[in-house]
PDB file of C-alpha atoms in Angstrom:
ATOM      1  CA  UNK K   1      49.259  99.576 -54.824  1.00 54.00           C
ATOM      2  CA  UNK K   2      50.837 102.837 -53.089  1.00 68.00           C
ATOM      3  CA  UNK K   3      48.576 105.855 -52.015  1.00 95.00           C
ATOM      4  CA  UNK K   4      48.661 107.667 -55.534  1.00 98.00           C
ATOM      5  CA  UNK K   5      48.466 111.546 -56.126  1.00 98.00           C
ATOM      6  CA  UNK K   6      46.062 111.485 -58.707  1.00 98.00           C
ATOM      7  CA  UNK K   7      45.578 114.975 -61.245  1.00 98.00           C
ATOM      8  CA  UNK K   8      42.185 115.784 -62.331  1.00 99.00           C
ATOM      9  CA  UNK K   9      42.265 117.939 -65.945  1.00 98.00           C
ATOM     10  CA  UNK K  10      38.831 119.388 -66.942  1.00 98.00           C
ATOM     11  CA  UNK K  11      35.978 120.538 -64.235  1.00 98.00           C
ATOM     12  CA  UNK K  12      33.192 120.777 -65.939  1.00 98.00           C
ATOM     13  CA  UNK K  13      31.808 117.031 -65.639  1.00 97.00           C
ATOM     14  CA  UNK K  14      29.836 115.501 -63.130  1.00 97.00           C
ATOM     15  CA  UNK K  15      32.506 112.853 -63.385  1.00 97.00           C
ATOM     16  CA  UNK K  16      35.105 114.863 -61.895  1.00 98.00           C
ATOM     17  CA  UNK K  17      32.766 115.801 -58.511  1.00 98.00           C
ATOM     18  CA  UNK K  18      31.553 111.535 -58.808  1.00 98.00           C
ATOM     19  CA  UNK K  19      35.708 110.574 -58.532  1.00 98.00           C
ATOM     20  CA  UNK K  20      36.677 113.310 -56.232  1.00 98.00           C
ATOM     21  CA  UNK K  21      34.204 112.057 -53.349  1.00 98.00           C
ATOM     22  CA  UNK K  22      35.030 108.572 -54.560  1.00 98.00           C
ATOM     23  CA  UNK K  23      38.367 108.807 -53.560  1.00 98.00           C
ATOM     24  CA  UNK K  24      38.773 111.501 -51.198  1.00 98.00           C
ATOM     25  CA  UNK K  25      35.855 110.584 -48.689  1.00 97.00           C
ATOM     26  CA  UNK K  26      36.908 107.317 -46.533  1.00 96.00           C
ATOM     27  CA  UNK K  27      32.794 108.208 -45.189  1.00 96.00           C
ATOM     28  CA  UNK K  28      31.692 107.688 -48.714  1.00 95.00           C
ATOM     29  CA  UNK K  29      29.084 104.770 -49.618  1.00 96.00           C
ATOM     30  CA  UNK K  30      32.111 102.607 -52.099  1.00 97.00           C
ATOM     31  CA  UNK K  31      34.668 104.529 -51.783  1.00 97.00           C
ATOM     32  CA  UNK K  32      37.994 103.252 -53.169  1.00 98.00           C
ATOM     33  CA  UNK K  33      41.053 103.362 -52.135  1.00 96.00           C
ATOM     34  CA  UNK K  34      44.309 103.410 -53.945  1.00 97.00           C
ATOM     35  CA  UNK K  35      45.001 107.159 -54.034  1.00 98.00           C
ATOM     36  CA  UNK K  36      43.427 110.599 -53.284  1.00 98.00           C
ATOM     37  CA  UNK K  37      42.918 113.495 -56.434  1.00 98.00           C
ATOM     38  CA  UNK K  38      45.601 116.092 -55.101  1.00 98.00           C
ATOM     39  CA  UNK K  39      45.797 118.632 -57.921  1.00 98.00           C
ATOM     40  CA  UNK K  40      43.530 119.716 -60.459  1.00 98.00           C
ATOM     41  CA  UNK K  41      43.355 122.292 -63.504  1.00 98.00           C
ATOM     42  CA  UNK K  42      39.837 123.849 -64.747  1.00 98.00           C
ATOM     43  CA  UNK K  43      39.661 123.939 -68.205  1.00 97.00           C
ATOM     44  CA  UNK K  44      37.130 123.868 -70.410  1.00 96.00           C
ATOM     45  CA  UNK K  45      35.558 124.748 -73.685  1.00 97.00           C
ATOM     46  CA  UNK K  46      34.361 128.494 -73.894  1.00 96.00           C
ATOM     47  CA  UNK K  47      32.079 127.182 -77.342  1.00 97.00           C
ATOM     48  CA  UNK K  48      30.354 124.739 -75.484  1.00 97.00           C
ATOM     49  CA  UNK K  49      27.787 125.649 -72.944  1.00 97.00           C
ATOM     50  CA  UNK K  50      27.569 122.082 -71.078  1.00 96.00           C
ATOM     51  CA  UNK K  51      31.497 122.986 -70.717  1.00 98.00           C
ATOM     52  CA  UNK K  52      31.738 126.554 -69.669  1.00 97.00           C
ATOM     53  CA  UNK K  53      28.964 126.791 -67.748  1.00 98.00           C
ATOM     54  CA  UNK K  54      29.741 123.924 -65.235  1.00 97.00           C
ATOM     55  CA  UNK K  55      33.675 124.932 -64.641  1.00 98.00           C
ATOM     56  CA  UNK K  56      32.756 127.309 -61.913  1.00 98.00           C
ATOM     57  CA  UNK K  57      30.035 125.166 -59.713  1.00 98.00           C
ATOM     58  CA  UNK K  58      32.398 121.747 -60.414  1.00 98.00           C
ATOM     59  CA  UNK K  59      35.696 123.697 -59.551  1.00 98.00           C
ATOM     60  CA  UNK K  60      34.241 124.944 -56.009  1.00 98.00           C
ATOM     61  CA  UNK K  61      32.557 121.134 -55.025  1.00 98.00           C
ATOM     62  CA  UNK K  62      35.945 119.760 -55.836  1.00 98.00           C
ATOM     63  CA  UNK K  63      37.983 122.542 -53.618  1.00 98.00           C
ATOM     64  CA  UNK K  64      35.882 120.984 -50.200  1.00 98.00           C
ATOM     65  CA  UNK K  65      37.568 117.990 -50.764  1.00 98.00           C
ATOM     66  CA  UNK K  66      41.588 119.635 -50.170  1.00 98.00           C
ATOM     67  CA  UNK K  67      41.833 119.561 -54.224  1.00 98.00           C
ATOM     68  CA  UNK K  68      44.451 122.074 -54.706  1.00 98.00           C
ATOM     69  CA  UNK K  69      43.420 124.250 -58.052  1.00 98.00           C
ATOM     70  CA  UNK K  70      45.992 125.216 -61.020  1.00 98.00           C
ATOM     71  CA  UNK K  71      46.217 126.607 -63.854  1.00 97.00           C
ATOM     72  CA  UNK K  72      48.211 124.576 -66.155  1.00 98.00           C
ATOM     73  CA  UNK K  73      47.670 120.957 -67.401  1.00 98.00           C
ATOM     74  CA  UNK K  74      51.130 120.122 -67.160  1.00 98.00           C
ATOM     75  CA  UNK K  75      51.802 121.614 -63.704  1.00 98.00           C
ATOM     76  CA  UNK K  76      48.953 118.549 -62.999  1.00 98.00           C
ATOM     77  CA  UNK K  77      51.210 116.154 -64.676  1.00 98.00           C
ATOM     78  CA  UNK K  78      54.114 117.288 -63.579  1.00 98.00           C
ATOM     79  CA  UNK K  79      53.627 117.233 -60.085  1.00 98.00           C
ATOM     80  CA  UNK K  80      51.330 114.051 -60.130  1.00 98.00           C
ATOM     81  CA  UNK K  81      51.462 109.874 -60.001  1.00 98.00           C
ATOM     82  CA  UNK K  82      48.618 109.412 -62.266  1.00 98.00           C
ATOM     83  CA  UNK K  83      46.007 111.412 -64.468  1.00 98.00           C
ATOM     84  CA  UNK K  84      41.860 111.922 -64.627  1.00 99.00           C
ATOM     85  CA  UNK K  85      41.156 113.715 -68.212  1.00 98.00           C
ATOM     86  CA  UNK K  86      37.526 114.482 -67.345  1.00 98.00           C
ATOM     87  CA  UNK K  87      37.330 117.203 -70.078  1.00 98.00           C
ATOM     88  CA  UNK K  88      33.426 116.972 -71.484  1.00 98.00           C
ATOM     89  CA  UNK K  89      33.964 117.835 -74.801  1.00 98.00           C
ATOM     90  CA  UNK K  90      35.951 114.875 -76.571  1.00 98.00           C
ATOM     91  CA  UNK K  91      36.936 117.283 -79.211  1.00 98.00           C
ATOM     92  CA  UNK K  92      40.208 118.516 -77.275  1.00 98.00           C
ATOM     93  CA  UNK K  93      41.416 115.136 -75.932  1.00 98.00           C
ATOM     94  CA  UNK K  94      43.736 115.076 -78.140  1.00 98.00           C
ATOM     95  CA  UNK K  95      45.403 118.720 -77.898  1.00 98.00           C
ATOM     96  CA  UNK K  96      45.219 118.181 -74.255  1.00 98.00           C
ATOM     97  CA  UNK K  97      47.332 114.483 -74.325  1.00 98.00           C
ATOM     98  CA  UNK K  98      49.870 116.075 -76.262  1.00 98.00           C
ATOM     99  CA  UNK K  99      50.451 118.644 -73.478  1.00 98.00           C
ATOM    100  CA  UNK K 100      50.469 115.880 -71.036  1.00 98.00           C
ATOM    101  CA  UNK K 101      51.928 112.834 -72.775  1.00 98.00           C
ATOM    102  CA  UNK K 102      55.680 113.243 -72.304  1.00 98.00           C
ATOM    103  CA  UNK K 103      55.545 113.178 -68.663  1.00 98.00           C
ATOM    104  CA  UNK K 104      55.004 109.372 -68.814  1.00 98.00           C
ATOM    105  CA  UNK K 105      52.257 109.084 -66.741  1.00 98.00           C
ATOM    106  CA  UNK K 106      49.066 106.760 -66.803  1.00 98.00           C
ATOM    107  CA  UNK K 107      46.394 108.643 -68.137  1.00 98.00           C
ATOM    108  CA  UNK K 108      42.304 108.093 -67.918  1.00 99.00           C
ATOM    109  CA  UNK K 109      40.751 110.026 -70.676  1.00 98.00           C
ATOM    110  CA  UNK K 110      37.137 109.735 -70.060  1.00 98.00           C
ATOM    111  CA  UNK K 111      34.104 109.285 -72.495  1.00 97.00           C
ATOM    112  CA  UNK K 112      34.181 110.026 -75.800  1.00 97.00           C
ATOM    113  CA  UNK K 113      37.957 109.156 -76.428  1.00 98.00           C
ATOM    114  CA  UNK K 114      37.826 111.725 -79.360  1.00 98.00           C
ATOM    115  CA  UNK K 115      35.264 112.472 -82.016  1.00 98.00           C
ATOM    116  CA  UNK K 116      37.194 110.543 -85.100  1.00 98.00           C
ATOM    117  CA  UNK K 117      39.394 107.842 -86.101  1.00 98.00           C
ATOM    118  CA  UNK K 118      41.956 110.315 -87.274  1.00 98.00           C
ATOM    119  CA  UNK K 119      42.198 111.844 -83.452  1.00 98.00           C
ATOM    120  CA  UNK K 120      41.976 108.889 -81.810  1.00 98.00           C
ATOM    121  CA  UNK K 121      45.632 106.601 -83.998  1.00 98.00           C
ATOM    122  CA  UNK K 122      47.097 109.699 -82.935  1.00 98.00           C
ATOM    123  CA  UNK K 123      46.247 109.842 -79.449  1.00 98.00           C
ATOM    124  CA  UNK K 124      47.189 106.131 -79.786  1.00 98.00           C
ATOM    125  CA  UNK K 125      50.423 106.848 -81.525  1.00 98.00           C
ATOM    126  CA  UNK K 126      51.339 109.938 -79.082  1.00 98.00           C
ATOM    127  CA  UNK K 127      51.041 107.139 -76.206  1.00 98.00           C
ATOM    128  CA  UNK K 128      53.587 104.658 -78.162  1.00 98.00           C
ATOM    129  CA  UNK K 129      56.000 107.247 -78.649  1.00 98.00           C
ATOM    130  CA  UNK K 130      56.389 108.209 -74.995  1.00 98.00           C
ATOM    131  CA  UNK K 131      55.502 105.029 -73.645  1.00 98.00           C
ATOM    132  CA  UNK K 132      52.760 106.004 -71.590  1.00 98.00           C
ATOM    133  CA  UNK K 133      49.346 104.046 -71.136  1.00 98.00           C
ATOM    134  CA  UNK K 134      46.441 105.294 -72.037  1.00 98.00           C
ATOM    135  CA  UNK K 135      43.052 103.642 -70.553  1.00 98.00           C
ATOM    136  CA  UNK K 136      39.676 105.297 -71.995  1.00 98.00           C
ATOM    137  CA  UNK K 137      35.362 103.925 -71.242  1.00 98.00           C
ATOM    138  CA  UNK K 138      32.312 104.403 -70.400  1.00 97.00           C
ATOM    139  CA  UNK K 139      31.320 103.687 -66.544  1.00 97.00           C
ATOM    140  CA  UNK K 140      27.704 101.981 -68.319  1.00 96.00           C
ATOM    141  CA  UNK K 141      30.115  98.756 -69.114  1.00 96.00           C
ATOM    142  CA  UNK K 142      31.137  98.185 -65.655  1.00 97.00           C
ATOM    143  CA  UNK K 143      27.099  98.145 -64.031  1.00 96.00           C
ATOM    144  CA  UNK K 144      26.895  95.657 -61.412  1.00 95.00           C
ATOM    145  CA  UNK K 145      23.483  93.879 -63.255  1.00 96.00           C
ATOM    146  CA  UNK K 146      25.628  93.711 -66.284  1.00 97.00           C
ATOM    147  CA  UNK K 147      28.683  91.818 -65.022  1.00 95.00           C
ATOM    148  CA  UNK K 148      26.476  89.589 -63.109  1.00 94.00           C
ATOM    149  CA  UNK K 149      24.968  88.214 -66.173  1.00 95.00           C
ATOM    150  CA  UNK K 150      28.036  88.023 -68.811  1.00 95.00           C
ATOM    151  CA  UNK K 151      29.598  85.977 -65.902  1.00 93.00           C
ATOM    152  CA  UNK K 152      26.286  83.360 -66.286  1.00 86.00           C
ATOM    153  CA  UNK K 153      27.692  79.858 -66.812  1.00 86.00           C
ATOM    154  CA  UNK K 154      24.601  77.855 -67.656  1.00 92.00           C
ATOM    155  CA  UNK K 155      23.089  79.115 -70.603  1.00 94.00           C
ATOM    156  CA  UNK K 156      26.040  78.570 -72.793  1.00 96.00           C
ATOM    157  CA  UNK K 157      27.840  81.014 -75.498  1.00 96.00           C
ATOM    158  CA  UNK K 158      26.314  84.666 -76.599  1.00 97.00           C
ATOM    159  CA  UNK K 159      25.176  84.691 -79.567  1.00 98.00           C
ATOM    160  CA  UNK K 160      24.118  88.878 -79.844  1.00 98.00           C
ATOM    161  CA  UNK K 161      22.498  91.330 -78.325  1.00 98.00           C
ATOM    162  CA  UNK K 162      20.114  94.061 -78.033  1.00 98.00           C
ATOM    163  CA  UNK K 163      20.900  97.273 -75.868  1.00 98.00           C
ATOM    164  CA  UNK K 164      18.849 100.260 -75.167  1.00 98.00           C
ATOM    165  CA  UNK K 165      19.404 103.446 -73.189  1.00 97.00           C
ATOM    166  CA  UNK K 166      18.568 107.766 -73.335  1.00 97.00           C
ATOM    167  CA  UNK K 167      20.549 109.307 -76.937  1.00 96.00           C
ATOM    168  CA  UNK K 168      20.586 112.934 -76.347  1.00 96.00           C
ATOM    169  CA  UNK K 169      22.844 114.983 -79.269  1.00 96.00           C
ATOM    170  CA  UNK K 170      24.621 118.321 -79.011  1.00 96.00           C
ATOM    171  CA  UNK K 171      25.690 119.843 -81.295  1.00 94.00           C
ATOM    172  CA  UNK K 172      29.316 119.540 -80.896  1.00 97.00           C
ATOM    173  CA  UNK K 173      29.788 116.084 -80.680  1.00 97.00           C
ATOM    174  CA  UNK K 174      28.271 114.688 -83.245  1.00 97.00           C
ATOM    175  CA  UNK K 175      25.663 111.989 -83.714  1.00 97.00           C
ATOM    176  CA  UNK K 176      26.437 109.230 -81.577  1.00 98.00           C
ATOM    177  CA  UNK K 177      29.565 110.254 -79.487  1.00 98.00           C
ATOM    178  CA  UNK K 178      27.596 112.059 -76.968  1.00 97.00           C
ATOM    179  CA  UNK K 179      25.058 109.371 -75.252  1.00 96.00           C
ATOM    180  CA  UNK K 180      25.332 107.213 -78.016  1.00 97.00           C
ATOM    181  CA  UNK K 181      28.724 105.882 -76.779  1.00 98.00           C
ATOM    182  CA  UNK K 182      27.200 104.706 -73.588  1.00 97.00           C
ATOM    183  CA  UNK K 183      25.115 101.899 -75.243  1.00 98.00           C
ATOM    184  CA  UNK K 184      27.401 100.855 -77.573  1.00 98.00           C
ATOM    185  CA  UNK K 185      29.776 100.521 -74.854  1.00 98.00           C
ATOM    186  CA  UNK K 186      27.503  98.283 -73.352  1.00 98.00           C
ATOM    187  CA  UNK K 187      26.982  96.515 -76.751  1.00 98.00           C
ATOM    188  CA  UNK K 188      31.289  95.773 -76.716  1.00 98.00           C
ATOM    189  CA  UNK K 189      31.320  94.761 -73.233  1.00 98.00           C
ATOM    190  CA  UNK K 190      28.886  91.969 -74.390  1.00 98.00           C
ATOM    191  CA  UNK K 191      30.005  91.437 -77.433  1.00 98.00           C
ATOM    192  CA  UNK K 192      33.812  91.977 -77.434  1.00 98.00           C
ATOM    193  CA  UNK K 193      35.788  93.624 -80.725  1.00 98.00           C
ATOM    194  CA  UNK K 194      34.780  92.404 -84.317  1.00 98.00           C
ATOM    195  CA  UNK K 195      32.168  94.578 -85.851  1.00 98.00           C
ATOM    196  CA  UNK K 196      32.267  94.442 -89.283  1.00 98.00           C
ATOM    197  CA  UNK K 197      29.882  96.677 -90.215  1.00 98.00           C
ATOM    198  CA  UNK K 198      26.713  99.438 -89.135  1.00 98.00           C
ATOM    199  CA  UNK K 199      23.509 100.256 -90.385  1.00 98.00           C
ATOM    200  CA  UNK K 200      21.394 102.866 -89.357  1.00 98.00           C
ATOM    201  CA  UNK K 201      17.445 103.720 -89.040  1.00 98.00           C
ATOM    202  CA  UNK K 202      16.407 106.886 -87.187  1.00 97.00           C
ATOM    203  CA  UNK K 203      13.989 109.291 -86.981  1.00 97.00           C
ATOM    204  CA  UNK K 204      12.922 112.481 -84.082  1.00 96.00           C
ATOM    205  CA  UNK K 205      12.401 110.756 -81.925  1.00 97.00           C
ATOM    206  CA  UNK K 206      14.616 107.035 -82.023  1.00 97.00           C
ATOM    207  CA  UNK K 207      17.740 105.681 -83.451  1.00 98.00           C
ATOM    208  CA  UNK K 208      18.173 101.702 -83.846  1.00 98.00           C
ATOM    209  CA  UNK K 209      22.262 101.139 -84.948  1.00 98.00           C
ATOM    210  CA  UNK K 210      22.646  97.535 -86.314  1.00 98.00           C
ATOM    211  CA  UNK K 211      25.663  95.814 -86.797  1.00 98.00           C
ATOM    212  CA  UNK K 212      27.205  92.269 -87.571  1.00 98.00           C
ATOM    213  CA  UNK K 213      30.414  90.872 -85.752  1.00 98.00           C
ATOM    214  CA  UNK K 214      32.892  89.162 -88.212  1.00 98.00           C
ATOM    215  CA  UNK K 215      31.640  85.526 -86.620  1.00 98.00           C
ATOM    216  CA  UNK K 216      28.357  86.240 -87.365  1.00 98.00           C
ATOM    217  CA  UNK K 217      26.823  87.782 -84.443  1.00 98.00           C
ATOM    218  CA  UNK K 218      24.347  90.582 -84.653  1.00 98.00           C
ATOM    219  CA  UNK K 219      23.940  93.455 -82.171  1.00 98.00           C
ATOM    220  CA  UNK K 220      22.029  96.624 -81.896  1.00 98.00           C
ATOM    221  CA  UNK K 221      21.866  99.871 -79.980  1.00 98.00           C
ATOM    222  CA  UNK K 222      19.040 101.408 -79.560  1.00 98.00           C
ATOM    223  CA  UNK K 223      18.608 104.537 -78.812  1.00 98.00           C
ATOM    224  CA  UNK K 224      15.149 106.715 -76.955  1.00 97.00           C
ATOM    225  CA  UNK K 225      14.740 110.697 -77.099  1.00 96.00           C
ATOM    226  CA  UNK K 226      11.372 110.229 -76.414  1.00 95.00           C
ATOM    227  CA  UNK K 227       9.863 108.414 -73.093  1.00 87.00           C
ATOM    228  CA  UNK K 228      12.005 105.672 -71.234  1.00 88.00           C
ATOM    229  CA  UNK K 229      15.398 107.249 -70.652  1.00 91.00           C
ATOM    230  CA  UNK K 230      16.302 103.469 -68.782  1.00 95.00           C
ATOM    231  CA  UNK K 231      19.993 102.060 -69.764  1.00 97.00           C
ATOM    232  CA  UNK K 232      19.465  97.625 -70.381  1.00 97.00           C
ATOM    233  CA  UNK K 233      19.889  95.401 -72.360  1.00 98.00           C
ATOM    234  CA  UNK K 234      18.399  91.782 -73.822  1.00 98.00           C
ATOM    235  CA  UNK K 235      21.639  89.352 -74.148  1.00 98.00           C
ATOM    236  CA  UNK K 236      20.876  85.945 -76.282  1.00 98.00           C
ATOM    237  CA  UNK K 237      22.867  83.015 -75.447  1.00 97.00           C
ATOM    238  CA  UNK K 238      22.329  79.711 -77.049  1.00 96.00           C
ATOM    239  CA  UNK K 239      19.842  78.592 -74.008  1.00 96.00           C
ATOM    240  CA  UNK K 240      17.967  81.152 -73.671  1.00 95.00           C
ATOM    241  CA  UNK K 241      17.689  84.950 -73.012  1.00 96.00           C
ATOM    242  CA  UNK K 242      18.265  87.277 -70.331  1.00 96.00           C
ATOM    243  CA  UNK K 243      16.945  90.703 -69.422  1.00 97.00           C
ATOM    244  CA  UNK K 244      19.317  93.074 -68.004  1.00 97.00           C
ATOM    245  CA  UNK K 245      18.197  96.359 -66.150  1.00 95.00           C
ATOM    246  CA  UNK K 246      21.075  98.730 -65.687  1.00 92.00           C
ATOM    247  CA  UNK K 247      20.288 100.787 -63.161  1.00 82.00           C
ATOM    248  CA  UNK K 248      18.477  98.529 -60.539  1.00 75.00           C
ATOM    249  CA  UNK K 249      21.784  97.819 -58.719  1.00 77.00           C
ATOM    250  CA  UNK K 250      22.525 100.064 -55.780  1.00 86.00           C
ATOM    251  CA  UNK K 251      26.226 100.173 -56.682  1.00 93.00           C
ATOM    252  CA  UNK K 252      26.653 103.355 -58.616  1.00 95.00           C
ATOM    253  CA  UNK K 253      28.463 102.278 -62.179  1.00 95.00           C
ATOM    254  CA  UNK K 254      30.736 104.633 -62.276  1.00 96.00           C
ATOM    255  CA  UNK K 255      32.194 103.447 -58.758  1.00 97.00           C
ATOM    256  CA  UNK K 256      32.920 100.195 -60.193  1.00 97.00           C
ATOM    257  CA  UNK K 257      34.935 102.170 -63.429  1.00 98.00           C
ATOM    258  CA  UNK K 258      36.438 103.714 -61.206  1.00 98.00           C
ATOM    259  CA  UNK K 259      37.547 100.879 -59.508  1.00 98.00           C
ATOM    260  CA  UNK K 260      39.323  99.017 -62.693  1.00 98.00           C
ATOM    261  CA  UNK K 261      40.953 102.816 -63.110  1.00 98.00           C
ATOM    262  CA  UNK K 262      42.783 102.740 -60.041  1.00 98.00           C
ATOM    263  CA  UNK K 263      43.820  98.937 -60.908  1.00 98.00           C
ATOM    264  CA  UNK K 264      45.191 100.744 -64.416  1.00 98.00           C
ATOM    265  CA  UNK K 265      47.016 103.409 -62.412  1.00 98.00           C
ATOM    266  CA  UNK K 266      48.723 100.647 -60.198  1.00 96.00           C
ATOM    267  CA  UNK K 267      50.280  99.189 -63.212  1.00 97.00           C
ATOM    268  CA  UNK K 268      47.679  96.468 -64.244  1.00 97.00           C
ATOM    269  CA  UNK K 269      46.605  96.388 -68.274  1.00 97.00           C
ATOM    270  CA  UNK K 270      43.507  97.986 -68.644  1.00 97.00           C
ATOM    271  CA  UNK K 271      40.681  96.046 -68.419  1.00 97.00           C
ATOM    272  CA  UNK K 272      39.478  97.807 -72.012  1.00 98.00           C
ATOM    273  CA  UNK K 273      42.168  97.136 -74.476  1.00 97.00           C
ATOM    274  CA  UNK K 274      43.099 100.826 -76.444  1.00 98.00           C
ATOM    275  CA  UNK K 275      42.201  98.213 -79.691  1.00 98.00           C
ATOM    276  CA  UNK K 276      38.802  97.926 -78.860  1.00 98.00           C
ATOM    277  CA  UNK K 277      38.681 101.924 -78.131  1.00 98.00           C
ATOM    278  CA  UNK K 278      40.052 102.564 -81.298  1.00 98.00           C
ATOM    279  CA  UNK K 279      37.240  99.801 -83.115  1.00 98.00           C
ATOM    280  CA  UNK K 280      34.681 101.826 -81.062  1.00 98.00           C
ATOM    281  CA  UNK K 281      35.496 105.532 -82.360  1.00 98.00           C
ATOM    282  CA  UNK K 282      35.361 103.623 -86.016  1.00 98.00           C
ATOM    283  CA  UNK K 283      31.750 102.403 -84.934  1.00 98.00           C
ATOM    284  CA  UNK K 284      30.102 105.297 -83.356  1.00 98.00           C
ATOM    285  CA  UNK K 285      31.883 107.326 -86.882  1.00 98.00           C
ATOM    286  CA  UNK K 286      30.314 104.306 -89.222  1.00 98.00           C
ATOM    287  CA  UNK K 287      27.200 104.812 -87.434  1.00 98.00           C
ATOM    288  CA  UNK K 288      27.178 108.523 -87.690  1.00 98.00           C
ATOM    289  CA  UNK K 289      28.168 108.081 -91.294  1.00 98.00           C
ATOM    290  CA  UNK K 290      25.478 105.673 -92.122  1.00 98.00           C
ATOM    291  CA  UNK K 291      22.464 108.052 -90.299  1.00 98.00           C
ATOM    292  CA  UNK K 292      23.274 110.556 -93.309  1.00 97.00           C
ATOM    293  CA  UNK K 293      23.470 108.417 -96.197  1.00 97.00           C
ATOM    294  CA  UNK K 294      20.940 105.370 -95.079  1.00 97.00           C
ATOM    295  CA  UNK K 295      23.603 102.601 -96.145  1.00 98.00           C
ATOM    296  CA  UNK K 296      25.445 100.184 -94.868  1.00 98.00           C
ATOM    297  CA  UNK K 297      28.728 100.875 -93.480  1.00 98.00           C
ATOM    298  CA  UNK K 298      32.291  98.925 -92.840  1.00 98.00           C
ATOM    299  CA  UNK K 299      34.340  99.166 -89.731  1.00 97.00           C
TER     300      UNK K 299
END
C-alpha cells in the first residue's frame, strides 16, 4: 500500500484528533502507516452542542499536525486518495455521502452509520451506484483483549454472549445509537450477523437488550448509567466461559480500527461487511423500538 492522502470531513470528534496523531506522528506510541490526513473540512451540526462546540478546539489540534483546513466536503474528496467521515452526529451521514459519493473514493464513515434503516439502504444504495466502498464500526470491536479471546481454540464453538459497557443518550440520536452502538458492536463481533429478534428491559438508571440469533444463540447488551462505566464482556463457548475486560490492554482500540481502515483504503474488503452494518442499524432501531412499547421485536 502507497502513502495515501487521506481527507478528514467533520472536526468535532475526538476521533478525528485520535487518527490525525495516529497517522501523522511517526513519534507516536502505534502509529500506522499507510498514509498521512492531508486535507480536512470542519463541519458540524449547529443543533447539537457535542457538535458545535468541539469544531473550534478539534479544528486547531488537527492544524499542528500540517492538516491543511477547507471549506468544502468535496474540495476534501476531490483533491484526496481516501476519506475519514468523523462527523458526530450520525444524522447527516447520509446528506454528507451524497456530496462525496461520486468521486469514487473509499470512504470511512464512523460510528453511528446513520440513525435508521431507511438512511442507511440508501447510503448503501448511493455506494452501488457509483461504485465506491463504503466501510463503517465501532473501534470497541477491534480491542486487543477481545480478539485475543474469539481467536481461543480450546474451548470449542460460542454459543452467546453477554456484553456490558457506559449507555449515555442525547437527545439527538436516539436511544441506543449513541453509546449503545458500542456494545452491540461488541455483541456482532462475537456473535457474527443473524439476530432475529430484540427485547428490551430498562429503567433510569440500566438498559439490558436481549436478542436471539436465527441458530439459536442468545446475546445481550447491557447497558450502565449509573456506577461502572467499564466496556467487557462474558463469552460462553461449549467448554466453558471466559471473562473479557476491554480496556486492560495498553493498545488503544481505536489504533487497531484504525489499522483494518487503512487495510480498507488499500483496496482490501472491509473487515465489517456493509451487510452486517446494515443488520446492526435494524438492531439498535428494534431495540429502540422495543424500549417504548415493552415487546418483542424482529430484525
Amino acid at each position: 500500500m502507497g502513502n495515501l492522502n487521506i481527507g478528514m470531513i467533520g472536526l468535532d470528534t475526538s476521533h478525528a484528533v485520535a487518527f490525525t496523531k495516529l497517522l501523522n506522528d511517526p513519534n507516536k506510541d502505534f502509529h500506522v502507516n499507510g498514509g498521512k490526513v492531508m486535507m480536512a473540512c470542519p463541519v458540524g451540526s449547529n443543533d447539537f452542542a457535542l457538535s458545535y462546540s468541539r469544531i473550534s478546539g478539534i479544528t486547531k489540534e488537527v492544524e499542528q499536525y500540517g492538516v491543511r483546513i477547507v471549506e468544502t466536503m468535496e474540495e476534501v474528496a476531490e483533491q484526496c486518495d481516501a476519506i475519514l467521515l468523523e462527523s458526530v452526529d450520525g444524522r447527516v451521514h447520509l446528506e454528507q455521502l451524497s456530496k462525496i459519493v461520486m468521486f469514487n473514493k473509499p470512504i470511512f464513515i464512523d460510528k453511528p452509520f446513520c440513525l435508521s434503516s431507511s438512511d442507511a439502504t440508501k447510503m448503501v444504495e448511493l455506494s452501488e451506484k457509483y461504485n465506491t466502498p463504503i466501510m463503517s464500526s465501532s473501534a470497541l470491536r477491534f480491542a486487543e483483549t477481545l480478539g485475543q479471546a474469539l481467536s481461543a481454540q480450546d474451548k470449542g464453538n460460542i454459543i452467546g454472549a453477554d456484553c456490558f459497557g457506559p449507555m449515555e443518550m442525547v437527545e439527538t440520536q436516539p436511544g441506543y445509537f449513541w453509546y449503545g452502538i458500542h456494545t452491540i458492536e461488541m455483541l456482532y463481533a462475537i456473535l457474527g450477523s443473524g439476530a432475529k429478534n430484540v427485547r428490551t428491559e430498562s429503567n433510569q438508571d440500566y438498559d439490558l437488550i436481549i436478542s436471539q440469533w436465527e441458530d439459536g444463540r442468545i446475546g445481550t447488551a447491557r447497558g450502565n448509567r449509573k456506577g461502572n462505566y467499564n466496556f467487557g464482556a462474558v463469552i460462553h463457548y461449549e467448554r466453558g466461559n471466559e471473562y473479557v475486560r476491554i480496556d486492560s490492554s495498553s493498545k488503544p482500540y481505536y489504533a487497531s480500527l484504525l489499522e483494518q481502515i487503512m487495510l480498507f483504503f488499500g483496496g482490501t474488503k472491509p473487515i465489517v461487511p456493509i451487510s452486517e452494518t446494515l443488520e446492526i442499524i435494524r438492531f439498535i432501531e428494534a431495540a429502540n423500538e422495543s424500549k417504548v412499547t415493552g415487546e418483542q421485536m424482529w430484525i
